[in-house]
Amino acid sequence: MADNGAESSRGAHDAAALRITVLSDAPDGPPGIDRLREHAEVVLAHDEASLRRALPGSRILVVTDFRTDALEAAWEAADSLEWIHATSAGVDQLMFDALIESDIPVTNAQGIFDRNIAEYVLAQILMFAKDSANNLRYQQQHRWQHRDTETIENKRVLVVGAGSIGHSIGRLCRAAGMQVSGVARRAKAPNDVFDAIHAQDDLDSLLPEADYVVVAAPLTESTEGLFDAPRFAAMAKHARFINIGRGAIVVTEDLVAALAADEIAGAALDVFETEPLPADHPLWDFDNVLISAHMAGDFIGWREALMEQFLDNLARWRAGESLFNEVSKRHGYAPGNG
């Protein structure tokens, strides 16, 4: 953590003079909030009404609850805000026009979840290759069913979203012997993770060659509905589709239709257009679909890690240094997170 002894004029204040509002769905706030109280006056808000009361005089807002429109509704009460921090990698649910047009910087939690998400993706790839879902079914049936399974060595992985999470996914897949390419908003030079990083405009020509298509992109205007019926039809019939990005990047009914028509060989899904996924949704009933409850990035201790990351950034802010993980509010991700 940076030394707070020589604070700039912007940050020259003691804990009592700095007011931080935390928008949280937890009654007592997020884990680690007591540590934050050592650095500032902390006010908890849980909805629009409490946020309207908390925002006046608050210089920093920490958002841990993203399934609410409270900030947009209470925005006019934000008379002193200098910085908003989101405790998530994606910030799409946080953005609205007035915030985007403002000069208030927004930072996110890029880096906290990368490794765990990468492990999740590699685990799903191995689940498919080794037919582990059927092993579990046969075990429950007390059924001995020998068969040959696939190897992942030299299989081609296309990671759509070549940012920090995408790089972490690519790094593990490459370590497992797979061939890894990326897709970003614009083409970039290859590196030690990606054999090539293609522009999103070239996606259609890349899909037929991939054995695994992994979505790790943020939700933006250019990625919403990116995977639709034509894109699933363009994929190889033996290919598997993995989404750890955002549910709205996929047109769900088109994915269901592609699975039903055997246009792709399977899907592993951690995020959905509607969450929780309704109990009667057809995706539950496909034998070749692996479903998890938006948990790919969550590891034991992740909430405490988020607070530690914010406190590190708070020290930079108080010292007058540039914030890390500042996002492009128009593009919806931090620089380098393509």
CSV table of C-alpha atoms in Angstrom, one decimal:
chain,number,residue,atom,x,y,z
A,1,MET,CA,0.0,0.0,0.0
A,2,ALA,CA,1.3,3.5,-0.9
A,3,ASP,CA,2.7,5.7,1.9
A,4,ASN,CA,0.0,8.1,3.0
A,5,GLY,CA,2.4,10.5,4.8
A,6,ALA,CA,2.7,13.0,1.9
A,7,GLU,CA,-0.8,13.5,0.7
A,8,SER,CA,-1.6,15.9,-2.1
A,9,SER,CA,-4.0,18.8,-1.6
A,10,ARG,CA,-6.7,16.6,-3.1
A,11,GLY,CA,-6.2,13.9,-0.6
A,12,ALA,CA,-5.0,15.9,2.5
A,13,HIS,CA,-7.7,14.8,5.0
A,14,ASP,CA,-8.0,12.5,8.0
A,15,ALA,CA,-10.4,9.7,8.3
A,16,ALA,CA,-13.1,11.9,9.9
A,17,ALA,CA,-13.0,14.3,6.9
A,18,LEU,CA,-13.4,11.7,4.2
A,19,ARG,CA,-16.9,10.3,3.6
A,20,ILE,CA,-17.2,7.1,1.6
A,21,THR,CA,-20.6,5.6,0.7
A,22,VAL,CA,-20.9,1.9,0.2
A,23,LEU,CA,-23.9,0.6,-1.9
A,24,SER,CA,-24.3,-3.0,-0.7
A,25,ASP,CA,-27.0,-5.6,-0.6
A,26,ALA,CA,-25.5,-7.0,2.6
A,27,PRO,CA,-27.1,-5.6,5.8
A,28,ASP,CA,-23.7,-5.0,7.5
A,29,GLY,CA,-21.8,-4.2,4.3
A,30,PRO,CA,-19.1,-6.2,2.5
A,31,PRO,CA,-16.5,-8.2,4.4
A,32,GLY,CA,-13.5,-5.9,5.4
A,33,ILE,CA,-15.7,-2.8,5.9
A,34,ASP,CA,-14.3,-2.4,9.4
A,35,ARG,CA,-10.8,-1.9,7.8
A,36,LEU,CA,-12.3,0.8,5.6
A,37,ARG,CA,-13.7,2.6,8.6
A,38,GLU,CA,-10.1,3.1,9.8
A,39,HIS,CA,-9.5,5.3,6.8
A,40,ALA,CA,-12.8,7.2,6.5
A,41,GLU,CA,-16.3,7.8,7.7
A,42,VAL,CA,-18.3,5.0,6.0
A,43,VAL,CA,-22.0,5.3,5.3
A,44,LEU,CA,-23.9,2.2,4.1
A,45,ALA,CA,-26.7,2.4,1.6
A,46,HIS,CA,-29.0,-0.4,0.4
A,47,ASP,CA,-31.6,1.2,-1.9
A,48,GLU,CA,-32.5,4.5,-3.6
A,49,ALA,CA,-33.8,6.1,-0.4
A,50,SER,CA,-30.8,5.3,1.7
A,51,LEU,CA,-28.4,6.2,-1.1
A,52,ARG,CA,-30.1,9.6,-1.5
A,53,ARG,CA,-29.4,10.2,2.2
A,54,ALA,CA,-25.8,9.0,2.0
A,55,LEU,CA,-24.5,10.6,-1.1
A,56,PRO,CA,-24.4,14.3,-0.1
A,57,GLY,CA,-20.9,15.1,1.0
A,58,SER,CA,-19.5,11.7,-0.1
A,59,ARG,CA,-16.4,11.9,-2.1
A,60,ILE,CA,-16.1,8.2,-3.0
A,61,LEU,CA,-18.8,5.6,-3.8
A,62,VAL,CA,-18.0,1.9,-3.6
A,63,VAL,CA,-20.6,-0.3,-5.4
A,64,THR,CA,-20.9,-3.9,-4.4
A,65,ASP,CA,-24.6,-4.3,-5.4
A,66,PHE,CA,-25.1,-4.2,-9.2
A,67,ARG,CA,-28.6,-5.5,-9.5
A,68,THR,CA,-30.2,-2.1,-8.7
A,69,ASP,CA,-30.9,1.2,-10.5
A,70,ALA,CA,-30.5,3.0,-7.2
A,71,LEU,CA,-27.4,5.0,-8.3
A,72,GLU,CA,-29.1,6.4,-11.4
A,73,ALA,CA,-32.2,7.2,-9.5
A,74,ALA,CA,-30.3,9.0,-6.7
A,75,TRP,CA,-27.7,10.6,-9.0
A,76,GLU,CA,-28.8,14.2,-8.4
A,77,ALA,CA,-27.8,13.8,-4.7
A,78,ALA,CA,-24.2,13.1,-5.6
A,79,ASP,CA,-22.9,16.6,-5.0
A,80,SER,CA,-19.3,15.8,-4.0
A,81,LEU,CA,-18.3,12.6,-5.7
A,82,GLU,CA,-14.7,12.3,-7.0
A,83,TRP,CA,-14.4,8.6,-7.7
A,84,ILE,CA,-16.7,5.5,-8.1
A,85,HIS,CA,-15.3,2.0,-7.5
A,86,ALA,CA,-17.0,-1.1,-8.7
A,87,THR,CA,-16.2,-4.4,-7.0
A,88,SER,CA,-16.6,-6.4,-10.2
A,89,ALA,CA,-14.7,-6.8,-13.4
A,90,GLY,CA,-17.8,-5.9,-15.5
A,91,VAL,CA,-19.3,-2.4,-15.1
A,92,ASP,CA,-22.1,-2.6,-17.7
A,93,GLN,CA,-24.8,-2.7,-15.0
A,94,LEU,CA,-23.5,0.3,-13.3
A,95,MET,CA,-23.3,2.7,-16.3
A,96,PHE,CA,-26.0,5.3,-17.3
A,97,ASP,CA,-25.8,8.4,-19.5
A,98,ALA,CA,-25.3,11.0,-16.7
A,99,LEU,CA,-22.4,9.0,-15.2
A,100,ILE,CA,-20.8,8.4,-18.6
A,101,GLU,CA,-21.0,12.1,-19.4
A,102,SER,CA,-19.6,13.1,-16.0
A,103,ASP,CA,-15.9,13.6,-15.3
A,104,ILE,CA,-16.0,11.2,-12.3
A,105,PRO,CA,-13.6,8.3,-12.8
A,106,VAL,CA,-14.8,4.7,-12.4
A,107,THR,CA,-12.5,1.9,-11.4
A,108,ASN,CA,-13.2,-1.8,-11.3
A,109,ALA,CA,-11.9,-5.1,-9.8
A,110,GLN,CA,-9.9,-6.2,-12.8
A,111,GLY,CA,-7.3,-8.8,-11.8
A,112,ILE,CA,-9.1,-10.3,-8.8
A,113,PHE,CA,-11.0,-13.0,-10.6
A,114,ASP,CA,-8.8,-13.8,-13.5
A,115,ARG,CA,-7.0,-16.9,-12.3
A,116,ASN,CA,-10.2,-18.5,-10.9
A,117,ILE,CA,-12.1,-17.9,-14.1
A,118,ALA,CA,-9.2,-19.4,-16.1
A,119,GLU,CA,-9.3,-22.5,-13.9
A,120,TYR,CA,-13.0,-22.8,-14.3
A,121,VAL,CA,-12.7,-22.6,-18.1
A,122,LEU,CA,-9.9,-25.2,-18.3
A,123,ALA,CA,-12.0,-27.4,-16.0
A,124,GLN,CA,-15.0,-27.2,-18.3
A,125,ILE,CA,-12.8,-28.0,-21.3
A,126,LEU,CA,-11.6,-31.1,-19.5
A,127,MET,CA,-15.1,-32.0,-18.4
A,128,PHE,CA,-16.1,-32.1,-22.1
A,129,ALA,CA,-13.0,-33.9,-23.3
A,130,LYS,CA,-13.1,-36.6,-20.6
A,131,ASP,CA,-16.9,-36.9,-20.7
A,132,SER,CA,-17.0,-36.3,-17.0
A,133,ALA,CA,-20.6,-35.4,-16.8
A,134,ASN,CA,-21.5,-38.9,-18.1
A,135,ASN,CA,-19.1,-40.5,-15.6
A,136,LEU,CA,-21.1,-38.8,-12.8
A,137,ARG,CA,-24.4,-40.0,-14.3
A,138,TYR,CA,-23.2,-43.5,-14.7
A,139,GLN,CA,-21.8,-43.5,-11.2
A,140,GLN,CA,-25.2,-42.5,-9.9
A,141,GLN,CA,-26.8,-45.3,-11.9
A,142,HIS,CA,-24.2,-47.8,-10.7
A,143,ARG,CA,-23.4,-48.4,-14.3
A,144,TRP,CA,-20.0,-49.5,-15.7
A,145,GLN,CA,-19.7,-47.9,-19.1
A,146,HIS,CA,-16.3,-47.9,-20.8
A,147,ARG,CA,-15.6,-45.6,-23.7
A,148,ASP,CA,-12.7,-43.7,-25.3
A,149,THR,CA,-12.4,-40.0,-24.6
A,150,GLU,CA,-10.8,-37.0,-26.2
A,151,THR,CA,-7.4,-35.3,-25.6
A,152,ILE,CA,-7.2,-31.5,-25.5
A,153,GLU,CA,-3.6,-31.4,-26.7
A,154,ASN,CA,-3.3,-29.2,-29.9
A,155,LYS,CA,-7.1,-28.4,-29.8
A,156,ARG,CA,-7.8,-24.9,-30.9
A,157,VAL,CA,-9.3,-22.4,-28.4
A,158,LEU,CA,-10.7,-19.1,-29.6
A,159,VAL,CA,-11.0,-16.6,-26.7
A,160,VAL,CA,-13.4,-13.8,-27.5
A,161,GLY,CA,-12.3,-11.0,-25.2
A,162,ALA,CA,-8.5,-10.8,-25.1
A,163,GLY,CA,-8.2,-8.7,-21.9
A,164,SER,CA,-6.8,-9.6,-18.6
A,165,ILE,CA,-9.3,-12.5,-18.0
A,166,GLY,CA,-8.9,-13.7,-21.6
A,167,HIS,CA,-5.1,-13.7,-21.2
A,168,SER,CA,-5.3,-15.7,-18.0
A,169,ILE,CA,-7.6,-18.2,-19.7
A,170,GLY,CA,-5.3,-18.4,-22.7
A,171,ARG,CA,-2.2,-18.9,-20.5
A,172,LEU,CA,-3.7,-22.0,-18.8
A,173,CYS,CA,-5.0,-23.4,-22.0
A,174,ARG,CA,-1.6,-23.0,-23.6
A,175,ALA,CA,0.1,-24.6,-20.6
A,176,ALA,CA,-2.2,-27.6,-21.2
A,177,GLY,CA,-0.9,-27.9,-24.8
A,178,MET,CA,-3.7,-26.2,-26.6
A,179,GLN,CA,-3.5,-23.7,-29.5
A,180,VAL,CA,-4.9,-20.3,-28.4
A,181,SER,CA,-6.1,-17.4,-30.4
A,182,GLY,CA,-7.9,-14.3,-29.2
A,183,VAL,CA,-10.5,-11.8,-30.4
A,184,ALA,CA,-10.5,-8.1,-29.3
A,185,ARG,CA,-12.2,-5.0,-30.5
A,186,ARG,CA,-9.2,-4.4,-32.7
A,187,ALA,CA,-6.5,-6.7,-34.0
A,188,LYS,CA,-3.3,-6.7,-31.9
A,189,ALA,CA,0.2,-8.2,-32.2
A,190,PRO,CA,0.5,-11.8,-31.0
A,191,ASN,CA,2.2,-12.4,-27.7
A,192,ASP,CA,3.4,-15.2,-25.4
A,193,VAL,CA,-0.3,-16.2,-24.8
A,194,PHE,CA,-2.1,-15.8,-28.1
A,195,ASP,CA,-0.8,-17.0,-31.4
A,196,ALA,CA,-2.9,-14.2,-32.9
A,197,ILE,CA,-5.3,-11.5,-31.7
A,198,HIS,CA,-7.9,-10.8,-34.3
A,199,ALA,CA,-10.4,-8.0,-34.7
A,200,GLN,CA,-14.0,-8.7,-33.7
A,201,ASP,CA,-15.0,-8.0,-37.3
A,202,ASP,CA,-13.2,-11.1,-38.3
A,203,LEU,CA,-15.1,-13.4,-35.9
A,204,ASP,CA,-17.2,-15.1,-38.5
A,205,SER,CA,-14.2,-16.4,-40.4
A,206,LEU,CA,-12.6,-17.7,-37.2
A,207,LEU,CA,-15.5,-19.7,-35.7
A,208,PRO,CA,-15.4,-22.7,-38.1
A,209,GLU,CA,-11.8,-23.5,-37.1
A,210,ALA,CA,-12.2,-23.5,-33.3
A,211,ASP,CA,-12.7,-26.6,-31.2
A,212,TYR,CA,-13.6,-24.4,-28.1
A,213,VAL,CA,-15.1,-20.9,-28.2
A,214,VAL,CA,-14.7,-19.1,-24.9
A,215,VAL,CA,-16.5,-15.8,-24.3
A,216,ALA,CA,-14.6,-13.6,-21.9
A,217,ALA,CA,-15.6,-10.2,-23.3
A,218,PRO,CA,-17.3,-7.4,-21.4
A,219,LEU,CA,-20.9,-6.4,-22.3
A,220,THR,CA,-20.8,-3.4,-24.6
A,221,GLU,CA,-22.9,-2.1,-27.5
A,222,SER,CA,-20.7,-4.1,-29.9
A,223,THR,CA,-20.9,-7.4,-27.9
A,224,GLU,CA,-24.6,-7.5,-26.9
A,225,GLY,CA,-26.2,-10.3,-28.9
A,226,LEU,CA,-22.8,-11.1,-30.5
A,227,PHE,CA,-23.5,-14.9,-30.5
A,228,ASP,CA,-26.7,-15.5,-32.4
A,229,ALA,CA,-28.1,-18.1,-34.8
A,230,PRO,CA,-25.7,-17.3,-37.6
A,231,ARG,CA,-22.7,-17.4,-35.3
A,232,PHE,CA,-23.7,-20.8,-33.8
A,233,ALA,CA,-24.3,-22.1,-37.3
A,234,ALA,CA,-20.8,-20.9,-38.3
A,235,MET,CA,-19.2,-23.0,-35.5
A,236,ALA,CA,-17.9,-26.5,-36.1
A,237,LYS,CA,-20.4,-29.2,-35.2
A,238,HIS,CA,-17.9,-30.7,-32.8
A,239,ALA,CA,-17.1,-27.4,-31.1
A,240,ARG,CA,-18.1,-26.5,-27.5
A,241,PHE,CA,-19.2,-23.0,-26.4
A,242,ILE,CA,-18.2,-21.6,-23.0
A,243,ASN,CA,-19.5,-18.3,-21.7
A,244,ILE,CA,-18.0,-16.6,-18.6
A,245,GLY,CA,-18.5,-13.1,-19.9
A,246,ARG,CA,-22.1,-11.8,-19.7
A,247,GLY,CA,-25.3,-13.5,-20.5
A,248,ALA,CA,-26.6,-10.8,-22.8
A,249,ILE,CA,-23.6,-11.5,-25.2
A,250,VAL,CA,-25.6,-14.6,-26.2
A,251,VAL,CA,-29.1,-14.7,-27.7
A,252,THR,CA,-30.2,-17.5,-25.5
A,253,GLU,CA,-33.1,-18.8,-27.6
A,254,ASP,CA,-30.6,-19.1,-30.5
A,255,LEU,CA,-28.2,-21.1,-28.3
A,256,VAL,CA,-31.0,-23.4,-27.3
A,257,ALA,CA,-32.0,-23.9,-31.0
A,258,ALA,CA,-28.4,-24.6,-31.9
A,259,LEU,CA,-28.0,-27.2,-29.2
A,260,ALA,CA,-31.3,-28.9,-30.1
A,261,ALA,CA,-30.3,-29.0,-33.8
A,262,ASP,CA,-26.8,-30.4,-32.9
A,263,GLU,CA,-25.2,-27.5,-34.6
A,264,ILE,CA,-22.6,-27.4,-31.7
A,265,ALA,CA,-21.5,-30.2,-29.5
A,266,GLY,CA,-22.1,-28.6,-26.1
A,267,ALA,CA,-22.0,-25.5,-23.9
A,268,ALA,CA,-20.7,-24.6,-20.5
A,269,LEU,CA,-22.5,-21.5,-19.1
A,270,ASP,CA,-21.9,-19.5,-16.0
A,271,VAL,CA,-23.8,-16.4,-17.0
A,272,PHE,CA,-27.3,-15.9,-18.5
A,273,GLU,CA,-29.6,-13.2,-19.8
A,274,THR,CA,-31.9,-13.9,-16.9
A,275,GLU,CA,-30.4,-14.8,-13.5
A,276,PRO,CA,-31.2,-16.9,-11.7
A,277,LEU,CA,-31.8,-19.2,-14.7
A,278,PRO,CA,-35.5,-20.1,-14.3
A,279,ALA,CA,-36.1,-23.7,-13.1
A,280,ASP,CA,-38.2,-24.6,-16.1
A,281,HIS,CA,-35.7,-23.2,-18.7
A,282,PRO,CA,-34.8,-25.8,-21.4
A,283,LEU,CA,-31.1,-25.3,-20.9
A,284,TRP,CA,-31.3,-27.4,-17.7
A,285,ASP,CA,-32.3,-30.5,-19.6
A,286,PHE,CA,-29.5,-30.8,-22.2
A,287,ASP,CA,-27.1,-33.6,-21.3
A,288,ASN,CA,-24.3,-31.7,-23.1
A,289,VAL,CA,-24.8,-28.4,-21.2
A,290,LEU,CA,-22.8,-27.6,-18.0
A,291,ILE,CA,-24.5,-24.9,-15.9
A,292,SER,CA,-23.1,-23.0,-12.9
A,293,ALA,CA,-24.6,-20.1,-10.9
A,294,HIS,CA,-22.5,-17.1,-12.0
A,295,MET,CA,-19.6,-18.3,-9.8
A,296,ALA,CA,-16.7,-18.9,-12.2
A,297,GLY,CA,-14.7,-16.1,-10.6
A,298,ASP,CA,-15.6,-16.6,-7.0
A,299,PHE,CA,-13.1,-18.2,-4.7
A,300,ILE,CA,-12.8,-18.6,-1.0
A,301,GLY,CA,-11.7,-15.2,0.3
A,302,TRP,CA,-12.7,-13.2,-2.8
A,303,ARG,CA,-14.7,-10.6,-0.9
A,304,GLU,CA,-11.8,-9.8,1.4
A,305,ALA,CA,-9.5,-9.6,-1.7
A,306,LEU,CA,-11.8,-7.0,-3.2
A,307,MET,CA,-11.6,-4.8,-0.1
A,308,GLU,CA,-7.8,-5.1,-0.1
A,309,GLN,CA,-7.6,-4.0,-3.7
A,310,PHE,CA,-9.8,-1.0,-3.0
A,311,LEU,CA,-7.7,0.0,0.0
A,312,ASP,CA,-4.6,-0.1,-2.1
A,313,ASN,CA,-6.3,2.1,-4.7
A,314,LEU,CA,-7.5,4.4,-1.9
A,315,ALA,CA,-3.9,4.9,-0.7
A,316,ARG,CA,-3.0,6.0,-4.3
A,317,TRP,CA,-6.0,8.4,-4.4
A,318,ARG,CA,-5.0,10.0,-1.1
A,319,ALA,CA,-1.4,10.3,-2.2
A,320,GLY,CA,-2.5,12.1,-5.4
A,321,GLU,CA,-1.4,9.3,-7.6
A,322,SER,CA,-3.3,8.0,-10.6
A,323,LEU,CA,-5.9,5.3,-9.9
A,324,PHE,CA,-5.3,1.8,-11.3
A,325,ASN,CA,-8.1,-0.1,-13.1
A,326,GLU,CA,-9.8,3.1,-14.4
A,327,VAL,CA,-12.3,2.0,-16.9
A,328,SER,CA,-13.3,3.6,-20.2
A,329,LYS,CA,-16.9,4.5,-19.3
A,330,ARG,CA,-17.9,4.5,-23.0
A,331,HIS,CA,-16.3,1.2,-23.8
A,332,GLY,CA,-17.1,-0.5,-20.4
A,333,TYR,CA,-13.7,-1.9,-19.5
A,334,ALA,CA,-10.2,-0.9,-18.2
A,335,PRO,CA,-7.5,-0.2,-20.8
A,336,GLY,CA,-6.0,-3.5,-22.0
A,337,ASN,CA,-9.1,-5.4,-21.3
A,338,GLY,CA,-10.1,-6.1,-24.9
